[in-house]
Amino acid sequence: MLRYTIRRLVQLVGVVLVLSLLLFAWMRLLPGGPVSALLGERATPESREALTKQLGLDQPIIVQYFKFLGRAASGDFGVSTGVQPGDSALDIFVQRFPATIELSFFAILLAILVGVPLGYLAAKRRGGWFDNLSVIGSLIGVAVPVFFLAYVLKDAASAALGLPSFGRQGDINATRVTGFFTLDGILTGEFDATLDALKHLILPAIALATIPFAVIFRITRAAVLDVLDEDFVRTAESKGLTASVIRRRHVMRNSMLPVVTTIGLQTGALLSGAVLTEKVFVIPGVGQALAIGFERRDYPVLLLLIIMATIVYVVVNLLVDLSYALIDPRIRTR
Amino acid sequence: MVHSVTARRRWVAAIGFLSVSALALSGCAQSQRDSGGGGKEGGTLTFGAAGAPKLFDPFYATDGETFRVSRQMFEGLVGFKPGTAEVEPALATKYEPSADGKTWTFTLKEGVKFHDGTDFNAEATCFNFNRWYNQKGAGQSDAVSQYWLDNFGGFATTPDKPSLFKSCTAKDAKTAVVELNEVTSQFPSVLGFTSFSISSPDALKKYDADNVQAAGDAFTYPAYANEHPTGTGPFKFGKYDKANNTVELVKNDAYHGTKAKLDKLVFKIIPDETARKQALKAGDIDGYDLPNAADWAGLKTDGFNVAIRPAFNVFYLGINQKNNPKLADLKVRQALQYAINREQLVKSQLPEGAKVATQFMPDTVNGYNKDLKAVGYDAAKAKSLLAEAGASDLTLKFYWPSEVTRPYMPNPKDLFGAISGDLQAAGIKIEVTTKPWNGGYLTDVDNGAPDLFLLGWTGDNGTAHNWVGTFFGRTDNRFNTGVSAWGNSLKDDLAKANSEPNEANRTKLYEEINKKIMDEYLPAIPISHSPPALVLKSDIKGVVPSPLTDEKFGPASKG
């Protein structure tokens, strides 16, 4: 197990190195650049040249890349030129990451809490009206684009439900401890701040949760159906075990492997949905920074945020792999 | 050139204006601007800022959001008359140049104290000038002392890069004499820039103000810039709560002028414009800067006060003479001018308060020629001029930018549509190219790819040099005026006007240049001036919209 983990982490370093080199080159192939973004109509040939030099963009890409690696090794990922000009890219990440984690956490929690029980029930009542309705609902969930649903929630549902239609931007009256709005309120006893933060999170979390919900629902349903047909379930039933014991010990446990895999993959994929959701609901998270960074060609911020997203994705999936052993003890022995 | 006043400047400030949404304009109701005065005492005003201030020492500031905060705590020798770009006395009650324009005598206001209780006087003034001039190491970097470099040139220790500044002498407690190496139209109005505010010498020394260190690409600033800014203004530094993105300033009870009415002034940083709008509606903030022109009508309907600033920008149709020889013919360029229905365009496409441009600067700039009239729309005349020039079958490459709004150009797509429609009606064929503003458009324009392009300018100050000097002060500009013989004489005329010490003569020179530009050269077609705005709750009084975005909250009141 330990060796496996170490091998995966070493792989991660390789992935990050290759990815960063690719990103480095790709970003510089985009038309425009930080110099144009910063100078705008104020550009003169001299100012362009001076700023290009100041940002180190006059050097060959490979030289820039190795300089970046050298500095990155000591924790310096460069300075933002567009998202929050002058701030270090790492500060921007640290500042914004909690908002994205918070949003993603509540979205995936929502998707699991609704998707897994619904999938189980649908499978138990295979072919019934409840099953059919849920399947149609999940299809719609996958099919409707996140940004469309996000706008519907933001512009129509928020007014109808009396919920805020935009993300929380920070509050002068709230004490910040961890950077997580919901957690800070609990830690400092400012429960009204937590409540307020949750209100701001409901609609974006629903928008972001639709796709993972639909996928988790479908996989759970299919997995439970498979297991229900297995001989050991019939055996358990015939030897007189209660329905709840069969469900807990035999059906759920055996159908969880694909579900957990899916949850892991969906968590990793949440970031791309978060870009859209944060943009629509104006949430000051990593997704918003990525969108702004792209418009303004903020190379250091783009690079760091995409690499971080990759690391999160790989680590989440590693955790998923490791969790197999907990769910299914047979894997440990293989 | 000793003083590189060509505004290379606040690249960071420019970012504040960047926004990606395309705008559609709706009709705007009458403005109801409040002149304020006599408001209630006390209370807290919270203003929604688009970005965080980088630091609080205005000398090292380079961007609008940093200046906005510093401006409330600091004052310079001169300032700008509220609501104008006109220079007026501030900490200096009087200032006079010598006959050659190189020696300036400032008479200082008496009884002024810094926030730390020390005296403001001639000695403190010269201490500041010498501090600026004697920056060392990282303090000389372009990213740190940009305003000094742009406006005063080099430092004491950079003999290869001389400075406009020569010396400052405290003749007596209330008289400071500043000597310059050269004459420039920009002095003393540059001293009105927030960058050249006067700090307390005691606090500068105590908090190690000049100790800027380079750390990789970034810079670390000393305690003075981070926690102890000490000026003479109506507000004092309170605290900067980074976790909550708020800056708090408190009233200076010992202020030498009319004291602030507010007890506290808070800047809440909300980078997204939509979020600022929603925060205003939710009552979290009392106002914010640069509401989208498309939102003005709605904000007014909701009872907010949309304070429209005097337009301090120009939008023009750029012409590049390089690739199409026909464009070097004045008649062809004049035909373009006749072909565009500017009046209609301003009425239908631009926000309330926008005006047709008669020249490349608004009337608030010294040197504006009020005798120039906008050439009226005349498609027939345009066609006949094209025929005369043998250019009836003219085809032009017309570029317009997407994914951008600028204060002078709130809706590039619609503006392009109106202009290209007019040109086609005059028989000119158009090859259209559109690119994202920062996805090739700017680079193409700077590299001279288009024949026609849309661009503009927002002014830094009220000197003509900042406008026509920036556009045409060189011949390898975006219009390639060097192609025509007049491009060089225009460049020389502009240099001469800028170094004319006598203000009346200088104004006259610029008025003549503006006339020549419009009648004889026409390097591009000025189209309009459109005003930006800031929005405030209706119970906020006393904030005067400034063309320079130089709004001061000292006279502001709430309730």
Coordinates of C-alpha atoms in Angstrom, one line a residue, chain B:
Chain B
M1 CA 14.5 63.7 -23.5
V2 CA 15.0 64.6 -19.9
H3 CA 11.5 64.1 -18.7
S4 CA 9.8 61.2 -20.3
V5 CA 6.3 62.5 -19.9
T6 CA 4.9 60.3 -22.6
A7 CA 2.5 58.5 -20.4
R8 CA 3.9 55.0 -20.3
R9 CA 2.3 54.9 -17.0
R10 CA -0.1 53.0 -14.9
W11 CA -0.5 49.9 -16.7
V12 CA -2.1 48.6 -13.7
A13 CA -4.7 51.4 -13.5
A14 CA -5.7 50.6 -17.0
I15 CA -6.7 47.2 -15.9
G16 CA -9.4 48.7 -13.7
F17 CA -11.3 49.7 -16.9
L18 CA -11.0 46.2 -18.4
S19 CA -14.3 44.3 -18.6
V20 CA -15.4 41.6 -20.9
S21 CA -19.0 41.9 -21.2
A22 CA -20.4 43.4 -24.3
L23 CA -22.8 46.1 -23.5
A24 CA -26.1 47.2 -24.9
L25 CA -27.1 50.7 -24.1
S26 CA -30.5 51.6 -22.9
G27 CA -32.0 55.1 -22.9
C28 CA -31.0 57.1 -19.9
A29 CA -33.2 59.4 -17.8
Q30 CA -32.2 62.9 -16.7
S31 CA -29.3 63.0 -14.4
Q32 CA -30.0 64.2 -10.9
R33 CA -26.6 65.2 -9.6
D34 CA -26.3 66.3 -6.1
S35 CA -23.9 69.2 -5.4
G36 CA -24.1 68.3 -1.7
G37 CA -23.0 70.7 1.1
G38 CA -24.1 71.0 4.6
G39 CA -24.7 67.2 5.1
K40 CA -25.1 65.4 8.4
E41 CA -22.2 64.8 10.6
G42 CA -20.8 61.3 11.5
G43 CA -21.5 57.9 10.2
T44 CA -19.5 55.4 8.1
L45 CA -19.4 55.5 4.3
T46 CA -18.5 52.2 2.6
F47 CA -17.4 52.5 -1.0
G48 CA -17.0 49.4 -3.3
A49 CA -13.6 49.4 -4.8
A50 CA -12.7 47.2 -7.7
G51 CA -9.3 46.2 -6.4
A52 CA -7.1 46.1 -3.3
P53 CA -4.7 49.0 -2.7
K54 CA -1.2 47.6 -3.1
L55 CA 0.2 49.9 -0.3
F56 CA -0.5 53.2 1.3
D57 CA 2.6 55.3 0.4
P58 CA 1.4 57.3 -2.6
F59 CA 4.9 57.8 -3.9
Y60 CA 5.2 54.1 -4.7
A61 CA 1.7 53.8 -6.0
T62 CA 0.9 53.1 -9.6
D63 CA -2.7 52.1 -9.8
G64 CA -6.1 53.7 -9.5
E65 CA -7.3 51.7 -6.5
T66 CA -4.2 52.5 -4.5
F67 CA -4.5 56.2 -5.4
R68 CA -8.2 56.2 -4.4
V69 CA -7.3 55.4 -0.8
S70 CA -4.2 57.5 -0.5
R71 CA -6.0 60.6 -1.9
Q72 CA -8.2 60.7 1.2
M73 CA -5.2 60.8 3.6
F74 CA -2.7 62.9 1.7
E75 CA -2.4 66.3 0.0
G76 CA 0.1 67.7 -2.4
L77 CA 1.3 71.3 -2.9
V78 CA -1.3 71.7 -5.6
G79 CA -4.5 69.9 -6.3
F80 CA -7.3 69.8 -8.8
K81 CA -10.4 72.0 -8.4
P82 CA -13.2 69.6 -7.6
G83 CA -15.0 68.5 -10.8
T84 CA -12.4 69.8 -13.1
A85 CA -8.8 69.1 -14.4
E86 CA -7.8 72.6 -13.4
V87 CA -4.9 73.0 -11.0
E88 CA -5.6 74.9 -7.8
P89 CA -3.5 75.6 -4.7
A90 CA -3.6 73.0 -1.9
L91 CA -0.8 72.8 0.7
A92 CA 0.8 75.7 -1.3
T93 CA -1.4 78.8 -1.2
K94 CA 0.5 80.4 -4.1
Y95 CA 3.1 79.3 -6.7
E96 CA 5.0 81.4 -9.2
P97 CA 7.5 80.6 -11.9
S98 CA 10.6 82.7 -12.7
A99 CA 10.8 84.3 -16.1
D100 CA 12.6 81.4 -17.7
G101 CA 10.1 78.9 -16.2
K102 CA 12.7 76.9 -14.4
T103 CA 12.4 78.2 -10.9
W104 CA 9.2 77.8 -9.0
T105 CA 8.5 79.6 -5.7
F106 CA 5.8 77.9 -3.5
T107 CA 4.2 79.8 -0.6
L108 CA 3.0 77.3 1.8
K109 CA -0.1 77.2 4.0
E110 CA 0.7 77.8 7.7
G111 CA -0.6 76.0 10.8
V112 CA -0.8 72.6 9.0
K113 CA 0.1 69.5 10.9
F114 CA 0.7 66.0 9.8
H115 CA -1.3 63.1 11.3
D116 CA 1.6 62.4 13.7
G117 CA 1.4 66.0 15.1
T118 CA 4.6 67.3 13.4
D119 CA 4.6 70.5 11.4
F120 CA 4.2 70.8 7.7
N121 CA 6.6 73.5 6.4
A122 CA 9.1 74.3 3.7
E123 CA 11.6 72.0 5.3
A124 CA 9.2 69.1 5.2
T125 CA 8.4 69.9 1.6
C126 CA 12.0 69.8 0.5
F127 CA 12.5 66.6 2.5
N128 CA 9.9 65.0 0.4
F129 CA 11.3 66.2 -2.9
N130 CA 14.8 65.0 -1.9
R131 CA 13.4 61.7 -0.8
W132 CA 11.8 61.2 -4.2
Y133 CA 15.0 62.3 -6.1
N134 CA 17.3 60.2 -3.9
Q135 CA 15.6 56.8 -4.3
K136 CA 18.1 54.0 -4.3
G137 CA 18.2 50.3 -5.4
A138 CA 14.7 48.8 -5.8
G139 CA 13.2 52.2 -5.2
Q140 CA 14.5 53.2 -8.7
S141 CA 12.6 50.4 -10.4
D142 CA 10.0 51.3 -12.9
A143 CA 7.4 49.2 -11.1
V144 CA 8.0 51.1 -7.9
S145 CA 8.6 54.8 -8.7
Q146 CA 6.8 54.8 -12.0
Y147 CA 5.2 58.2 -11.6
W148 CA 8.5 59.8 -10.7
L149 CA 10.2 58.2 -13.7
D150 CA 7.4 59.2 -16.1
N151 CA 7.2 62.8 -14.9
F152 CA 10.5 63.7 -13.4
G153 CA 12.9 61.3 -15.2
G154 CA 15.9 60.0 -13.3
F155 CA 17.4 60.1 -9.8
A156 CA 20.4 61.7 -8.1
T157 CA 22.4 58.5 -8.7
T158 CA 21.5 58.0 -12.4
P159 CA 23.7 60.5 -14.2
D160 CA 22.9 58.8 -17.5
K161 CA 19.3 59.4 -16.9
P162 CA 19.0 63.1 -15.9
S163 CA 16.0 64.4 -13.9
L164 CA 13.7 67.3 -14.5
F165 CA 14.2 68.0 -10.8
K166 CA 17.3 70.0 -9.8
S167 CA 16.8 71.1 -6.2
C168 CA 14.5 72.2 -3.5
T169 CA 15.4 75.0 -1.0
A170 CA 13.6 76.0 2.1
K171 CA 13.9 79.8 2.0
D172 CA 12.0 80.3 5.2
A173 CA 9.4 78.2 7.0
K174 CA 6.7 79.0 4.5
T175 CA 8.6 79.4 1.2
A176 CA 10.0 76.5 -0.8
V177 CA 11.9 77.1 -4.0
V178 CA 12.0 74.3 -6.6
E179 CA 14.5 74.4 -9.4
L180 CA 14.0 72.4 -12.6
N181 CA 16.5 71.5 -15.3
E182 CA 14.1 72.1 -18.1
V183 CA 10.8 73.8 -18.9
T184 CA 7.7 71.7 -19.3
S185 CA 4.0 72.4 -19.6
Q186 CA 3.4 69.5 -17.1
F187 CA 4.8 71.5 -14.1
P188 CA 3.4 72.3 -11.6
S189 CA 0.2 70.3 -12.5
V190 CA 2.1 67.0 -12.0
L191 CA 2.4 67.9 -8.4
G192 CA -1.4 67.5 -8.2
F193 CA -0.9 63.7 -8.8
T194 CA -1.5 61.8 -5.6
S195 CA 2.0 60.3 -6.0
F196 CA 3.6 63.6 -5.2
S197 CA 1.7 64.1 -1.9
I198 CA 3.6 65.4 1.1
S199 CA 4.4 62.9 3.8
S200 CA 5.6 63.6 7.4
P201 CA 9.4 63.5 7.4
D202 CA 9.4 62.1 11.0
A203 CA 7.1 59.2 10.0
L204 CA 9.1 58.6 6.8
K205 CA 12.3 58.2 8.9
K206 CA 10.7 56.4 11.8
Y207 CA 9.1 53.7 9.6
D208 CA 12.0 53.3 7.2
A209 CA 9.9 54.5 4.2
D210 CA 12.6 54.1 1.5
N211 CA 13.5 50.6 2.4
V212 CA 11.9 48.8 -0.7
Q213 CA 13.4 45.4 -1.4
A214 CA 13.1 43.4 -4.6
A215 CA 12.0 39.8 -4.0
G216 CA 12.0 37.9 -7.2
D217 CA 9.6 39.8 -9.5
A218 CA 7.8 41.3 -6.5
F219 CA 8.7 44.0 -4.1
T220 CA 8.4 44.2 -0.4
Y221 CA 7.6 47.5 1.2
P222 CA 8.5 49.0 4.6
A223 CA 6.2 49.6 7.5
Y224 CA 5.5 53.2 6.3
A225 CA 3.9 52.0 3.2
N226 CA 2.0 49.1 4.8
E227 CA 0.8 50.5 8.2
H228 CA 1.9 54.0 8.9
P229 CA 1.1 56.4 6.0
T230 CA 1.2 59.9 7.5
G231 CA -0.1 62.8 5.5
T232 CA -2.1 66.0 6.2
G233 CA -5.5 65.0 4.7
P234 CA -9.0 64.9 6.3
F235 CA -8.8 61.2 6.9
K236 CA -6.1 59.1 8.8
F237 CA -5.2 55.5 8.3
G238 CA -7.2 53.1 10.4
K239 CA -6.6 49.5 9.4
Y240 CA -6.3 47.2 6.4
D241 CA -8.2 44.0 7.1
K242 CA -6.8 41.8 4.4
A243 CA -8.9 38.7 5.3
N244 CA -12.1 40.7 4.8
N245 CA -10.8 42.8 2.0
T246 CA -11.6 46.2 3.7
V247 CA -9.6 49.3 4.3
E248 CA -10.7 51.6 7.1
L249 CA -9.9 55.3 7.4
V250 CA -10.9 57.5 10.3
K251 CA -11.6 61.2 10.6
N252 CA -8.7 63.5 11.2
D253 CA -10.0 65.7 14.0
A254 CA -7.0 68.1 13.7
Y255 CA -7.5 68.7 9.9
H256 CA -6.4 72.2 8.9
G257 CA -9.3 72.8 6.5
T258 CA -13.0 71.9 6.7
K259 CA -13.0 68.7 8.7
A260 CA -14.5 65.5 7.4
K261 CA -18.2 64.9 8.2
L262 CA -17.9 61.2 8.2
D263 CA -16.4 59.4 11.2
K264 CA -15.2 56.5 9.1
L265 CA -14.5 55.9 5.5
V266 CA -14.4 52.2 4.5
F267 CA -13.2 50.8 1.1
K268 CA -14.6 47.3 0.5
I269 CA -12.9 45.5 -2.2
I270 CA -15.2 43.7 -4.6
P271 CA -13.4 42.9 -7.8
D272 CA -16.5 42.0 -9.9
E273 CA -18.7 44.7 -11.2
T274 CA -21.9 42.7 -11.0
A275 CA -21.1 41.8 -7.4
R276 CA -20.6 45.5 -6.6
K277 CA -24.0 46.3 -8.1
Q278 CA -25.6 43.6 -6.0
A279 CA -23.8 44.7 -2.9
L280 CA -25.1 48.2 -3.4
K281 CA -28.7 47.0 -3.9
A282 CA -28.3 44.8 -0.8
G283 CA -27.2 47.8 1.2
D284 CA -23.7 46.4 1.9
I285 CA -22.0 49.4 0.3
D286 CA -22.9 53.0 -0.3
G287 CA -21.5 53.4 -3.8
Y288 CA -19.0 52.1 -6.3
D289 CA -17.0 53.2 -9.3
L290 CA -17.7 52.7 -13.0
P291 CA -21.1 51.2 -13.2
N292 CA -21.8 49.8 -16.7
A293 CA -23.5 52.4 -18.8
A294 CA -26.1 49.8 -19.5
D295 CA -27.0 49.8 -15.8
W296 CA -27.4 53.6 -15.4
A297 CA -31.1 53.7 -16.1
G298 CA -31.9 50.8 -13.9
L299 CA -29.8 52.1 -11.0
K300 CA -31.6 55.5 -11.3
T301 CA -35.0 53.7 -11.3
D302 CA -33.9 52.0 -8.1
G303 CA -33.3 55.4 -6.5
F304 CA -29.6 55.5 -6.7
N305 CA -27.6 58.6 -7.7
V306 CA -25.6 58.0 -10.9
A307 CA -23.0 60.8 -10.7
I308 CA -21.7 61.4 -14.2
R309 CA -18.1 62.6 -14.5
P310 CA -17.2 65.2 -17.0
A311 CA -15.9 63.2 -20.0
F312 CA -12.1 63.1 -19.9
N313 CA -11.5 60.9 -22.8
V314 CA -11.7 60.7 -26.6
F315 CA -12.8 57.9 -28.9
Y316 CA -11.5 58.0 -32.4
L317 CA -11.5 56.1 -35.7
G318 CA -7.8 55.4 -36.2
I319 CA -6.3 55.6 -39.7
N320 CA -3.0 53.9 -40.5
Q321 CA -1.4 55.4 -43.6
K322 CA 1.2 52.7 -43.9
N323 CA -0.4 50.0 -46.1
N324 CA -2.9 51.8 -48.3
P325 CA -1.3 54.8 -50.2
K326 CA -4.8 56.3 -50.8
L327 CA -5.0 57.0 -47.1
A328 CA -2.0 59.4 -47.4
D329 CA -4.3 61.6 -49.4
L330 CA -6.0 64.2 -47.2
K331 CA -9.1 64.2 -49.4
V332 CA -9.6 60.5 -48.6
R333 CA -9.3 61.1 -44.9
Q334 CA -11.7 64.0 -45.1
A335 CA -14.1 61.9 -47.0
L336 CA -14.1 59.4 -44.1
Q337 CA -14.9 62.3 -41.8
Y338 CA -17.9 63.5 -43.9
A339 CA -19.1 59.9 -44.3
I340 CA -19.6 59.3 -40.5
N341 CA -22.8 60.5 -38.9
R342 CA -21.2 61.3 -35.5
E343 CA -24.2 63.2 -34.1
Q344 CA -26.4 60.2 -34.7
L345 CA -23.8 57.8 -33.3
V346 CA -23.4 59.8 -30.1
K347 CA -27.2 60.0 -29.7
S348 CA -28.0 56.4 -30.4
Q349 CA -24.9 54.5 -29.1
L350 CA -23.3 56.4 -26.3
P351 CA -24.4 57.1 -22.7
E352 CA -26.0 60.3 -21.5
G353 CA -23.7 63.2 -21.4
A354 CA -21.6 62.1 -24.4
K355 CA -20.6 64.7 -27.0
V356 CA -19.3 64.8 -30.6
A357 CA -15.6 65.4 -30.6
T358 CA -14.4 68.4 -32.5
Q359 CA -10.7 67.6 -31.8
F360 CA -8.5 65.1 -30.0
M361 CA -9.1 66.5 -26.5
P362 CA -12.1 67.5 -24.4
D363 CA -12.9 71.1 -23.5
T364 CA -11.5 70.6 -20.0
V365 CA -8.0 70.5 -21.4
N366 CA -5.9 73.6 -21.6
G367 CA -5.3 74.3 -25.4
Y368 CA -8.7 73.1 -26.5
N369 CA -9.7 75.2 -29.5
K370 CA -13.2 76.3 -29.1
D371 CA -13.5 77.8 -32.6
L372 CA -13.3 74.3 -34.1
K373 CA -16.7 73.0 -35.2
A374 CA -17.5 69.4 -35.9
V375 CA -17.7 68.7 -39.6
G376 CA -21.3 67.7 -40.3
Y377 CA -22.5 64.5 -41.8
D378 CA -22.5 64.7 -45.6
A379 CA -22.4 61.4 -47.6
A380 CA -22.6 63.2 -51.0
K381 CA -19.6 65.3 -50.1
A382 CA -17.7 62.2 -49.0
K383 CA -18.4 60.5 -52.4
S384 CA -17.3 63.6 -54.4
L385 CA -14.1 63.9 -52.3
L386 CA -13.3 60.2 -53.0
A387 CA -13.9 60.7 -56.7
E388 CA -11.6 63.8 -56.7
A389 CA -8.9 61.7 -55.1
G390 CA -9.4 58.9 -57.6
A391 CA -10.4 56.6 -54.8
S392 CA -14.0 55.7 -55.6
D393 CA -13.3 52.0 -55.4
L394 CA -11.6 52.3 -52.0
T395 CA -11.4 49.1 -50.0
L396 CA -10.2 49.4 -46.4
K397 CA -9.3 46.8 -43.7
F398 CA -11.3 47.8 -40.7
Y399 CA -10.5 46.2 -37.3
W400 CA -12.7 46.3 -34.2
P401 CA -12.1 44.8 -30.8
S402 CA -14.3 42.2 -29.0
E403 CA -14.4 41.2 -25.4
V404 CA -13.7 44.7 -24.1
T405 CA -15.4 47.9 -22.9
R406 CA -13.5 51.1 -22.3
P407 CA -14.8 54.3 -20.7
Y408 CA -14.7 55.9 -24.2
M409 CA -16.0 52.9 -26.0
P410 CA -18.7 51.1 -24.0
N411 CA -19.9 48.9 -26.8
P412 CA -17.3 48.4 -29.6
K413 CA -19.6 46.1 -31.6
D414 CA -22.4 48.6 -32.0
L415 CA -20.0 51.5 -32.6
F416 CA -18.3 49.5 -35.3
G417 CA -21.7 48.7 -36.8
A418 CA -22.7 52.3 -37.0
I419 CA -19.4 53.5 -38.4
S420 CA -18.9 50.8 -41.0
G421 CA -22.6 51.2 -42.1
D422 CA -21.9 54.9 -42.7
L423 CA -18.7 54.2 -44.6
Q424 CA -20.4 51.6 -46.8
A425 CA -23.2 54.0 -47.5
A426 CA -20.5 56.4 -48.9
G427 CA -19.3 53.6 -51.3
I428 CA -16.3 52.5 -49.3
K429 CA -15.8 48.7 -49.2
I430 CA -14.9 47.3 -45.9
E431 CA -12.9 44.1 -45.0
V432 CA -13.8 43.4 -41.5
T433 CA -11.5 41.8 -38.9
T434 CA -12.5 41.4 -35.3
K435 CA -10.3 40.1 -32.5
P436 CA -10.4 40.0 -28.8
W437 CA -9.0 43.2 -27.3
N438 CA -6.2 41.2 -25.6
G439 CA -6.3 38.3 -28.1
G440 CA -4.6 40.0 -31.0
Y441 CA -6.4 43.2 -31.5
L442 CA -4.0 45.5 -29.7
T443 CA -1.0 43.7 -31.1
D444 CA -2.3 44.0 -34.6
V445 CA -3.1 47.7 -34.2
D446 CA 0.3 48.4 -32.7
N447 CA 1.9 46.4 -35.6
G448 CA 0.1 48.5 -38.2
A449 CA -2.1 45.6 -39.6
P450 CA -5.4 47.6 -40.1
D451 CA -6.2 50.6 -42.3
L452 CA -8.9 51.6 -39.9
F453 CA -9.3 50.8 -36.2
L454 CA -11.2 51.8 -33.1
L455 CA -9.3 53.2 -30.2
G456 CA -9.3 56.1 -27.7
W457 CA -7.7 57.6 -24.6
T458 CA -8.5 58.5 -21.1
G459 CA -6.4 61.5 -19.9
D460 CA -4.0 61.6 -17.0
N461 CA -4.1 65.3 -16.6
G462 CA -5.3 68.5 -18.1
T463 CA -2.2 69.4 -20.1
A464 CA -2.5 69.2 -23.9
H465 CA 0.7 67.3 -24.0
N466 CA -0.9 64.3 -22.4
W467 CA -3.3 64.2 -25.3
V468 CA -2.1 65.3 -28.7
G469 CA 1.5 65.0 -27.5
T470 CA 0.9 61.3 -26.7
F471 CA -0.9 60.6 -30.0
F472 CA 1.3 62.6 -32.5
G473 CA 4.4 63.5 -30.6
R474 CA 6.3 60.8 -32.5
T475 CA 6.1 59.8 -36.2
D476 CA 6.2 56.0 -35.7
N477 CA 2.8 56.1 -33.9
R478 CA -0.3 54.0 -34.6
F479 CA -1.3 56.3 -37.4
N480 CA 2.2 56.2 -39.0
T481 CA 2.1 60.0 -39.5
G482 CA 5.7 59.7 -40.6
V483 CA 4.4 58.6 -44.0
S484 CA 3.3 62.2 -44.6
A485 CA 5.6 65.2 -44.6
W486 CA 3.4 67.0 -42.1
G487 CA 4.0 64.2 -39.6
N488 CA 7.4 65.6 -38.8
S489 CA 6.4 69.2 -38.6
L490 CA 3.5 68.2 -36.3
K491 CA 6.0 66.4 -34.0
D492 CA 8.3 69.4 -33.9
D493 CA 5.4 71.8 -33.2
L494 CA 4.2 69.6 -30.3
A495 CA 7.8 69.5 -28.8
K496 CA 8.0 73.3 -29.1
A497 CA 4.6 73.9 -27.5
N498 CA 5.5 71.5 -24.6
S499 CA 8.7 73.5 -23.7
E500 CA 7.1 76.9 -24.0
P501 CA 7.4 78.4 -20.4
N502 CA 4.7 81.1 -20.8
E503 CA 1.3 79.5 -20.1
A504 CA -0.7 81.9 -22.3
N505 CA 1.7 81.4 -25.2
R506 CA 1.6 77.7 -24.7
T507 CA -2.1 77.6 -24.7
K508 CA -2.1 79.5 -28.0
L509 CA 0.4 77.2 -29.6
Y510 CA -1.8 74.2 -28.7
E511 CA -4.9 75.8 -30.0
E512 CA -3.1 76.4 -33.3
I513 CA -1.9 72.8 -33.4
N514 CA -5.4 71.5 -32.8
K515 CA -6.7 73.6 -35.7
K516 CA -3.9 72.4 -38.0
I517 CA -4.6 68.8 -37.0
M518 CA -8.2 69.0 -37.8
D519 CA -8.0 71.2 -41.0
E520 CA -4.8 70.3 -42.6
Y521 CA -3.6 66.9 -41.3
L522 CA -6.5 64.9 -40.1
P523 CA -4.4 61.9 -39.0
A524 CA -7.5 60.1 -37.6
I525 CA -11.2 61.0 -37.0
P526 CA -12.1 62.1 -33.5
I527 CA -15.6 60.9 -32.8
S528 CA -16.8 61.4 -29.3
H529 CA -16.2 62.0 -25.6
S530 CA -18.2 59.8 -23.3
P531 CA -18.5 60.3 -19.6
P532 CA -17.8 57.5 -17.0
A533 CA -19.9 57.6 -13.8
L534 CA -19.9 56.5 -10.2
V535 CA -23.0 55.5 -8.4
L536 CA -24.0 56.5 -4.9
K537 CA -26.9 55.9 -2.5
S538 CA -29.2 58.9 -2.6
D539 CA -28.4 59.9 1.0
I540 CA -24.7 60.3 0.2
K541 CA -23.9 64.0 -0.4
G542 CA -20.8 66.0 -1.2
V543 CA -19.0 63.7 -3.5
V544 CA -18.1 65.7 -6.6
P545 CA -17.5 63.6 -9.7
S546 CA -14.1 64.4 -11.1
P547 CA -13.0 64.0 -14.7
L548 CA -9.6 62.7 -13.3
T549 CA -11.5 60.3 -11.0
D550 CA -10.0 62.5 -8.3
E551 CA -13.0 62.2 -6.0
K552 CA -12.3 63.2 -2.4
F553 CA -14.6 62.1 0.4
G554 CA -13.6 64.8 2.9
P555 CA -16.8 66.8 2.2
A556 CA -18.9 63.7 1.9
S557 CA -21.8 63.0 4.3
K558 CA -24.3 60.3 4.8
G559 CA -28.0 60.6 5.8

